[in-house]
Tab-separated table of C-alpha atoms in Angstrom:
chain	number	residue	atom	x	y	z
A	1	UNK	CA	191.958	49.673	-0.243
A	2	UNK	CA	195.777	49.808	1.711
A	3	UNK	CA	198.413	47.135	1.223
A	4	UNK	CA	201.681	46.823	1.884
A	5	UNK	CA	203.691	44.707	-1.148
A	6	UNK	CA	207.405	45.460	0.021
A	7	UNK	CA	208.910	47.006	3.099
A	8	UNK	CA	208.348	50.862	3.076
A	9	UNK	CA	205.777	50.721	0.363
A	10	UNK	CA	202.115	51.267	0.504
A	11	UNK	CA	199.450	50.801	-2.322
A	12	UNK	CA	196.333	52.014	-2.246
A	13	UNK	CA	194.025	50.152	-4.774
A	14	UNK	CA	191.176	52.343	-5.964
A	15	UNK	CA	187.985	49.841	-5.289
A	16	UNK	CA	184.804	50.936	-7.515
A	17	UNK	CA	185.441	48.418	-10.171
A	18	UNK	CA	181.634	48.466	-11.466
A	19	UNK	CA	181.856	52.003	-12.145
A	20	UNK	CA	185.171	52.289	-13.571
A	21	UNK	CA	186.661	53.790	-10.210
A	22	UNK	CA	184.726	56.814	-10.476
A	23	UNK	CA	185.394	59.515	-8.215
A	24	UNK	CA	182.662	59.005	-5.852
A	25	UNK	CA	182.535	61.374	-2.730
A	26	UNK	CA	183.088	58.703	-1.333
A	27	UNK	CA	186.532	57.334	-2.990
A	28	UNK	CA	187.496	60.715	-2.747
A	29	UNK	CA	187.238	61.142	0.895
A	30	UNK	CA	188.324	57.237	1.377
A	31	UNK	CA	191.319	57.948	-0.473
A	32	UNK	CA	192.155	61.340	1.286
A	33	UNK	CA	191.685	59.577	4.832
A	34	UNK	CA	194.195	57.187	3.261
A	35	UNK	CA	196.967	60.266	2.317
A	36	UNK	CA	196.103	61.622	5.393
A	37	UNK	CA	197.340	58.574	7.626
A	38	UNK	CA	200.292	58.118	5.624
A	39	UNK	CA	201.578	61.852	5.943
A	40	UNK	CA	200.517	61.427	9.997
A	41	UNK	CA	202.471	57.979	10.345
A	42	UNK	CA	206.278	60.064	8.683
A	43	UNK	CA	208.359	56.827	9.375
A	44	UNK	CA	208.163	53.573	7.747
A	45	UNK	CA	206.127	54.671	4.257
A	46	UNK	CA	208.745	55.434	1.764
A	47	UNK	CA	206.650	55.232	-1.559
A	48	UNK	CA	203.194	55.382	-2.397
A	49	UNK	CA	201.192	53.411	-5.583
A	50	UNK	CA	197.808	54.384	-6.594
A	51	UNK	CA	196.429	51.331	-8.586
A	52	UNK	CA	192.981	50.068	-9.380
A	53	UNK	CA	190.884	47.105	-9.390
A	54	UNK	CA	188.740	46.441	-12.878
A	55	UNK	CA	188.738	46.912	-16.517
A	56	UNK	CA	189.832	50.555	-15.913
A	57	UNK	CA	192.023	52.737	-13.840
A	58	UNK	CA	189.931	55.962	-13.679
A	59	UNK	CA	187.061	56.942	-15.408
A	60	UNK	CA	186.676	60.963	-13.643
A	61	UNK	CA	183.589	61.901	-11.698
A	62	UNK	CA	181.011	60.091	-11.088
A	63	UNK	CA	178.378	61.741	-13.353
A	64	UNK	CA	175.783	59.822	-12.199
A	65	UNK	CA	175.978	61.268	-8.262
A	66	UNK	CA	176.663	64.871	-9.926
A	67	UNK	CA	173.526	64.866	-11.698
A	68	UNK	CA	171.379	63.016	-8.534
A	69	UNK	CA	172.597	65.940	-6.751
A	70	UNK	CA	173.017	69.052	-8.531
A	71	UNK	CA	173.475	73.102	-7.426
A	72	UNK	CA	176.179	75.436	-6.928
A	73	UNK	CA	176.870	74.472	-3.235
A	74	UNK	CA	177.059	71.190	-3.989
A	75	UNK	CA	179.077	71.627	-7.153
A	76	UNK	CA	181.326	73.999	-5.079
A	77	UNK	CA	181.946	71.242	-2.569
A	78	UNK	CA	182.548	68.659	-5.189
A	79	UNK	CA	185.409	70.422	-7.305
A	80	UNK	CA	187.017	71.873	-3.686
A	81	UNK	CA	187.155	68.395	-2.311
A	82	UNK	CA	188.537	66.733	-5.252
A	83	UNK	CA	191.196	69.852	-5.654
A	84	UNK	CA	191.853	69.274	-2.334
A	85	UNK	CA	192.397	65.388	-2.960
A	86	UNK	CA	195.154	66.262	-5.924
A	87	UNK	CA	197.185	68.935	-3.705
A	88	UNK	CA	197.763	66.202	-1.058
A	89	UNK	CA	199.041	64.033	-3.329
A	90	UNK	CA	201.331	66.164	-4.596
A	91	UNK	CA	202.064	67.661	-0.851
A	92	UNK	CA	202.667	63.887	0.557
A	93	UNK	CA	206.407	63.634	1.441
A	94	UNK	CA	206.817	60.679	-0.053
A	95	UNK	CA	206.683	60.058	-4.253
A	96	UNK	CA	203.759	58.922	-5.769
A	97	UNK	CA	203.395	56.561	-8.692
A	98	UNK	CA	200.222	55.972	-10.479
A	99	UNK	CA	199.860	52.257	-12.170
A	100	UNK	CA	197.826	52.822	-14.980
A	101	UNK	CA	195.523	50.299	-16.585
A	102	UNK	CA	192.793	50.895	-19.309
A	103	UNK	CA	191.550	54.289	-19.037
A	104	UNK	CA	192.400	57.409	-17.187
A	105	UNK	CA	189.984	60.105	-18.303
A	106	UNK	CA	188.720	63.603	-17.350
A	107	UNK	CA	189.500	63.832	-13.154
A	108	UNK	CA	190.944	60.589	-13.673
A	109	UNK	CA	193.699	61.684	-15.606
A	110	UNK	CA	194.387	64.311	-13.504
A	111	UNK	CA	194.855	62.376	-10.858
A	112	UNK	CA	197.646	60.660	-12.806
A	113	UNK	CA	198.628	63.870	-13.344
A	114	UNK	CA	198.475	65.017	-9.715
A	115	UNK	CA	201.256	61.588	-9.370
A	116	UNK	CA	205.118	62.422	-9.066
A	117	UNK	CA	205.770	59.398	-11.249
A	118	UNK	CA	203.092	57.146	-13.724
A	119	UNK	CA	203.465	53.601	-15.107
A	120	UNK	CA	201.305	52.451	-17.786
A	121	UNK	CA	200.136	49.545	-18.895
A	122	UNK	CA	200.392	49.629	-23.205
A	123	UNK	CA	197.092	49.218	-23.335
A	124	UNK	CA	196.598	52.297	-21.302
A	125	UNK	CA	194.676	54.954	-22.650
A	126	UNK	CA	194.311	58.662	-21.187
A	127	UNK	CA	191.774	61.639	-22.402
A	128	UNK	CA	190.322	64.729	-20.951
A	129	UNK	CA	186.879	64.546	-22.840
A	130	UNK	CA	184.455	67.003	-20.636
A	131	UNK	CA	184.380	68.909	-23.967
A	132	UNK	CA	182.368	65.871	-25.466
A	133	UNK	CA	179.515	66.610	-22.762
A	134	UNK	CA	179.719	70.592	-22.407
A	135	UNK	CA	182.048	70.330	-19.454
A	136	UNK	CA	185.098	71.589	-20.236
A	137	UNK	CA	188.212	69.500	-17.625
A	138	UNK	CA	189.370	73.052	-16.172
A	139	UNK	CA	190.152	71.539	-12.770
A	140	UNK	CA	191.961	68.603	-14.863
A	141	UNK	CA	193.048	70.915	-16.545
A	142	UNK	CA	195.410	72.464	-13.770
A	143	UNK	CA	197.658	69.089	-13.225
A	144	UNK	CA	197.808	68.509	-17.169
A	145	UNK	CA	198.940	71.610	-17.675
A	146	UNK	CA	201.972	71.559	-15.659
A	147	UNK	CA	203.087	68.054	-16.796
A	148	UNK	CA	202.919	68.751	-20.668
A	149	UNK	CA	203.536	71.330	-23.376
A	150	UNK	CA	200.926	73.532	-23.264
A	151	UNK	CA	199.917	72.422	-27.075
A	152	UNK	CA	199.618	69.307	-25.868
A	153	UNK	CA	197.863	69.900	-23.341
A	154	UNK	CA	195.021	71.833	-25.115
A	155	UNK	CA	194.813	69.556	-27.957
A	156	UNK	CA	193.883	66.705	-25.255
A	157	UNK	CA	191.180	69.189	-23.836
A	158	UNK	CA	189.459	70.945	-26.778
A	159	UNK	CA	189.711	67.817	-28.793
A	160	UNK	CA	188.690	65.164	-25.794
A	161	UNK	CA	190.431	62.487	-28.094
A	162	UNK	CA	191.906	59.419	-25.997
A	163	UNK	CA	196.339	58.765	-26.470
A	164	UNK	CA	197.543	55.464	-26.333
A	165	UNK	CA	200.127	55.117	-23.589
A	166	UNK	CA	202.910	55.475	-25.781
A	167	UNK	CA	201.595	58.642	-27.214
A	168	UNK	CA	200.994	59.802	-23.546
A	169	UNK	CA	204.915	59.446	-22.325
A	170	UNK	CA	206.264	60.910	-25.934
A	171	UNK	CA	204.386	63.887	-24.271
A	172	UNK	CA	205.142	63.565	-20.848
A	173	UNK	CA	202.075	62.801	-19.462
A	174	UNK	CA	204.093	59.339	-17.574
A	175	UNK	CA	207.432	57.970	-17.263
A	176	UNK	CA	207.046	54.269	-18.711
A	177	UNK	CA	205.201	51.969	-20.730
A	178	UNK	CA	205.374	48.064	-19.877
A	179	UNK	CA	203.732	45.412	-20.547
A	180	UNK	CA	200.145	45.084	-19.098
A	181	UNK	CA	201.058	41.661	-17.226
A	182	UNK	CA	203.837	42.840	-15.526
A	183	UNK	CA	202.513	46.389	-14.852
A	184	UNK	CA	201.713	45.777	-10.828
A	185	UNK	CA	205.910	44.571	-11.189
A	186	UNK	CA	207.116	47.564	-12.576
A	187	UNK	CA	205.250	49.762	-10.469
A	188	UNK	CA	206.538	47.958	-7.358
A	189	UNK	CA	209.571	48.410	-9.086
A	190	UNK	CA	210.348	51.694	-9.208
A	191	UNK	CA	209.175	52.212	-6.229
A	192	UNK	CA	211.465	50.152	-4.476
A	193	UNK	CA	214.196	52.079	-6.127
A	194	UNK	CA	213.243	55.052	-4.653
A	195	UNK	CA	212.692	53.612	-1.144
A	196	UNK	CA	216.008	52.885	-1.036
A	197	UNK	CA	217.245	56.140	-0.936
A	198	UNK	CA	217.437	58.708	1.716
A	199	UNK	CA	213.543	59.035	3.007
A	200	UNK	CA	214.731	62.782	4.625
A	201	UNK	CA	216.619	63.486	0.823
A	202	UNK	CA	213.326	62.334	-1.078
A	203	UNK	CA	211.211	64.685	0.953
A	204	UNK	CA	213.538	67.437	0.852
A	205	UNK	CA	213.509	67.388	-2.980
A	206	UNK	CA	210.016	66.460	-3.614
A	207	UNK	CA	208.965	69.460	-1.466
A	208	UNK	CA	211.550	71.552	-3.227
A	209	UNK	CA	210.977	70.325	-6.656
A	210	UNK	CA	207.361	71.514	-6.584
A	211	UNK	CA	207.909	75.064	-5.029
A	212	UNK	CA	210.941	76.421	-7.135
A	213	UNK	CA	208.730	75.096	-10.493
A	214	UNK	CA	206.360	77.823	-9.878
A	215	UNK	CA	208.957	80.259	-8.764
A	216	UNK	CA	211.012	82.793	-11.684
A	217	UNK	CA	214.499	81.695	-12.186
A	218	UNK	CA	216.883	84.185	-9.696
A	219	UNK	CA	214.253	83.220	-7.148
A	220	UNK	CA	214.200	79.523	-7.497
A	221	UNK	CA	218.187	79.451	-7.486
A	222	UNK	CA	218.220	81.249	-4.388
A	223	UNK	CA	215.705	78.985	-2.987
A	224	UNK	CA	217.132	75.959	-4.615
A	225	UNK	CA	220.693	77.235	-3.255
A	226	UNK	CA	218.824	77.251	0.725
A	227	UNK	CA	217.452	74.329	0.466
A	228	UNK	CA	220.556	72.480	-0.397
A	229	UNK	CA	222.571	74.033	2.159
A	230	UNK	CA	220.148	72.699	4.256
A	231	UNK	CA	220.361	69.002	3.133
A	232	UNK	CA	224.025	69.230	2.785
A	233	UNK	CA	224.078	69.751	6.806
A	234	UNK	CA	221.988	66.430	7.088
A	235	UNK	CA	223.415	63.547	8.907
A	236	UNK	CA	222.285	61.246	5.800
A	237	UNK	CA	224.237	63.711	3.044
A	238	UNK	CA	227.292	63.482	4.789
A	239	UNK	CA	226.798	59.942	5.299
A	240	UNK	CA	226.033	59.152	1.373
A	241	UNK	CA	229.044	61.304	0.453
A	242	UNK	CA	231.722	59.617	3.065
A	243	UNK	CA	229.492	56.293	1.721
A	244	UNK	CA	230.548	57.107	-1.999
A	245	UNK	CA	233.907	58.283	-1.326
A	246	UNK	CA	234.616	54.939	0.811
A	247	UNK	CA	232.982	52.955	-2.199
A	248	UNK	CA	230.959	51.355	0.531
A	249	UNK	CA	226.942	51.395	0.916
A	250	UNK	CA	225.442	53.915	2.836
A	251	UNK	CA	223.477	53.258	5.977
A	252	UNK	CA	220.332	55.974	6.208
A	253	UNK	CA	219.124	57.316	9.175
A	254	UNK	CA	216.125	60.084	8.061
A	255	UNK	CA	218.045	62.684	9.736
């Protein structure tokens, strides 16, 4: 489910509140239609929110359509399409910020992970708990592991326990903790702030940010060192620097 709560931000309200916003095939390929328009439209989105309706944010797959329809192929097309899903959402050019409420567990919780930036409700609580059922979260697994320590990140998936919210940003899991009734707020929030800056500059860095992490260190500085010769040739850096040495506000253009 799209709205629009501010200029230049869209949320997109996850909308399975009976099953705890499982990740139907159906949500998944709703929500990816829903990336996939906002990557195709370039101008006008500036932030995304992922948010849900119900007691809970995410509760993973939805076990019971994974049993009703079990096999390899179908278990191949499952765990490919929801891969698929978390990629986009960390290829989208714009930032992503998951509002967290209740629980965000197993694919859930990766898709948290999957977020740029996550804002949790203190009530919030996040797990990876396949191990409870004989599933171990590999594929959640893949976003954890590249947000926290990687002792952290194994004691969440051989243990399956669920962190309170706090416990979940000491470890870097998300960014802030706020107060469940003004959690829709701070999410809007933040991503206001980051509207405001240079759309071009965001996607330049977001884009950037996620290749050099994977790179080794001489490689990502030389990368790095490309891309910001790039962005320093951009009609919007010159105009934030001439806007900062004027002491005036800057007027951006995307370009």
């Amino acid at each position: 489910m799209r709205s629009q709560p501010a200029a230049g931000i869209v949320r997109l309200t996850l909308n399975r509140p009976k099953a705890y916003n499982s990740l139907s095939t159906g949500l998944m390929t709703a929500l990816q239609a829903e990336l996939d328009a906002i990557k195709a439209e370039r101008n006008g989105v500036k932030a995304v929110i992922i948010a849900a309706n119900g007691p809970g944010f995410c509760a993973g797959h939805d076990l019971k359509e994974v049993r009703a329809n079990p096999g390899r192929q179908q278990y191949e097309a499952l765990f490919r399409q929801c891969s698929m899903l978390m990629q986009s959402v960390v290829a989208l050019p714009q930032p992503v910020i998951a509002q967290v409420h209740g629980v965000a567990s197993a694919a859930g919780c990766q898709l948290v992970a999957s977020c740029d930036l996550a804002v949790a409700a203190d009530t919030a609580r996040f797990a990876t708990p396949g191990v409870n059922i004989g599933l171990f979260c590999s594929t959640p697994m893949v976003a954890l592991s590249r947000n926290v320590s990687r002792k952290h990140a194994m004691e969440m998936l051989l243990t399956g326990d669920l962190l309170p919210a706090a416990r979940a940003a000491d470890i870097g899991l998300i960014n802030r903790v706020v107060p469940e009734a003004g959690l829709a707020d701070a999410a809007l929030a933040l991503a206001q702030q980051i509207a405001a800056k240079s759309p071009l500059t965001v996607k330049i860095g977001k884009e950037a940010f996620y290749r050099q992490i994977e790179m080794p260190l001489a490689q990502a500085y030389d990368y790095a060192s490309r891309v910001m010769t790039e962005n320093m040739l951009a009609r919007d850096a010159e105009e934030g620097i001439d806007a900062f040495i004027e002491k005036r506000d800057p007027s951006w253009e995307g370009r």
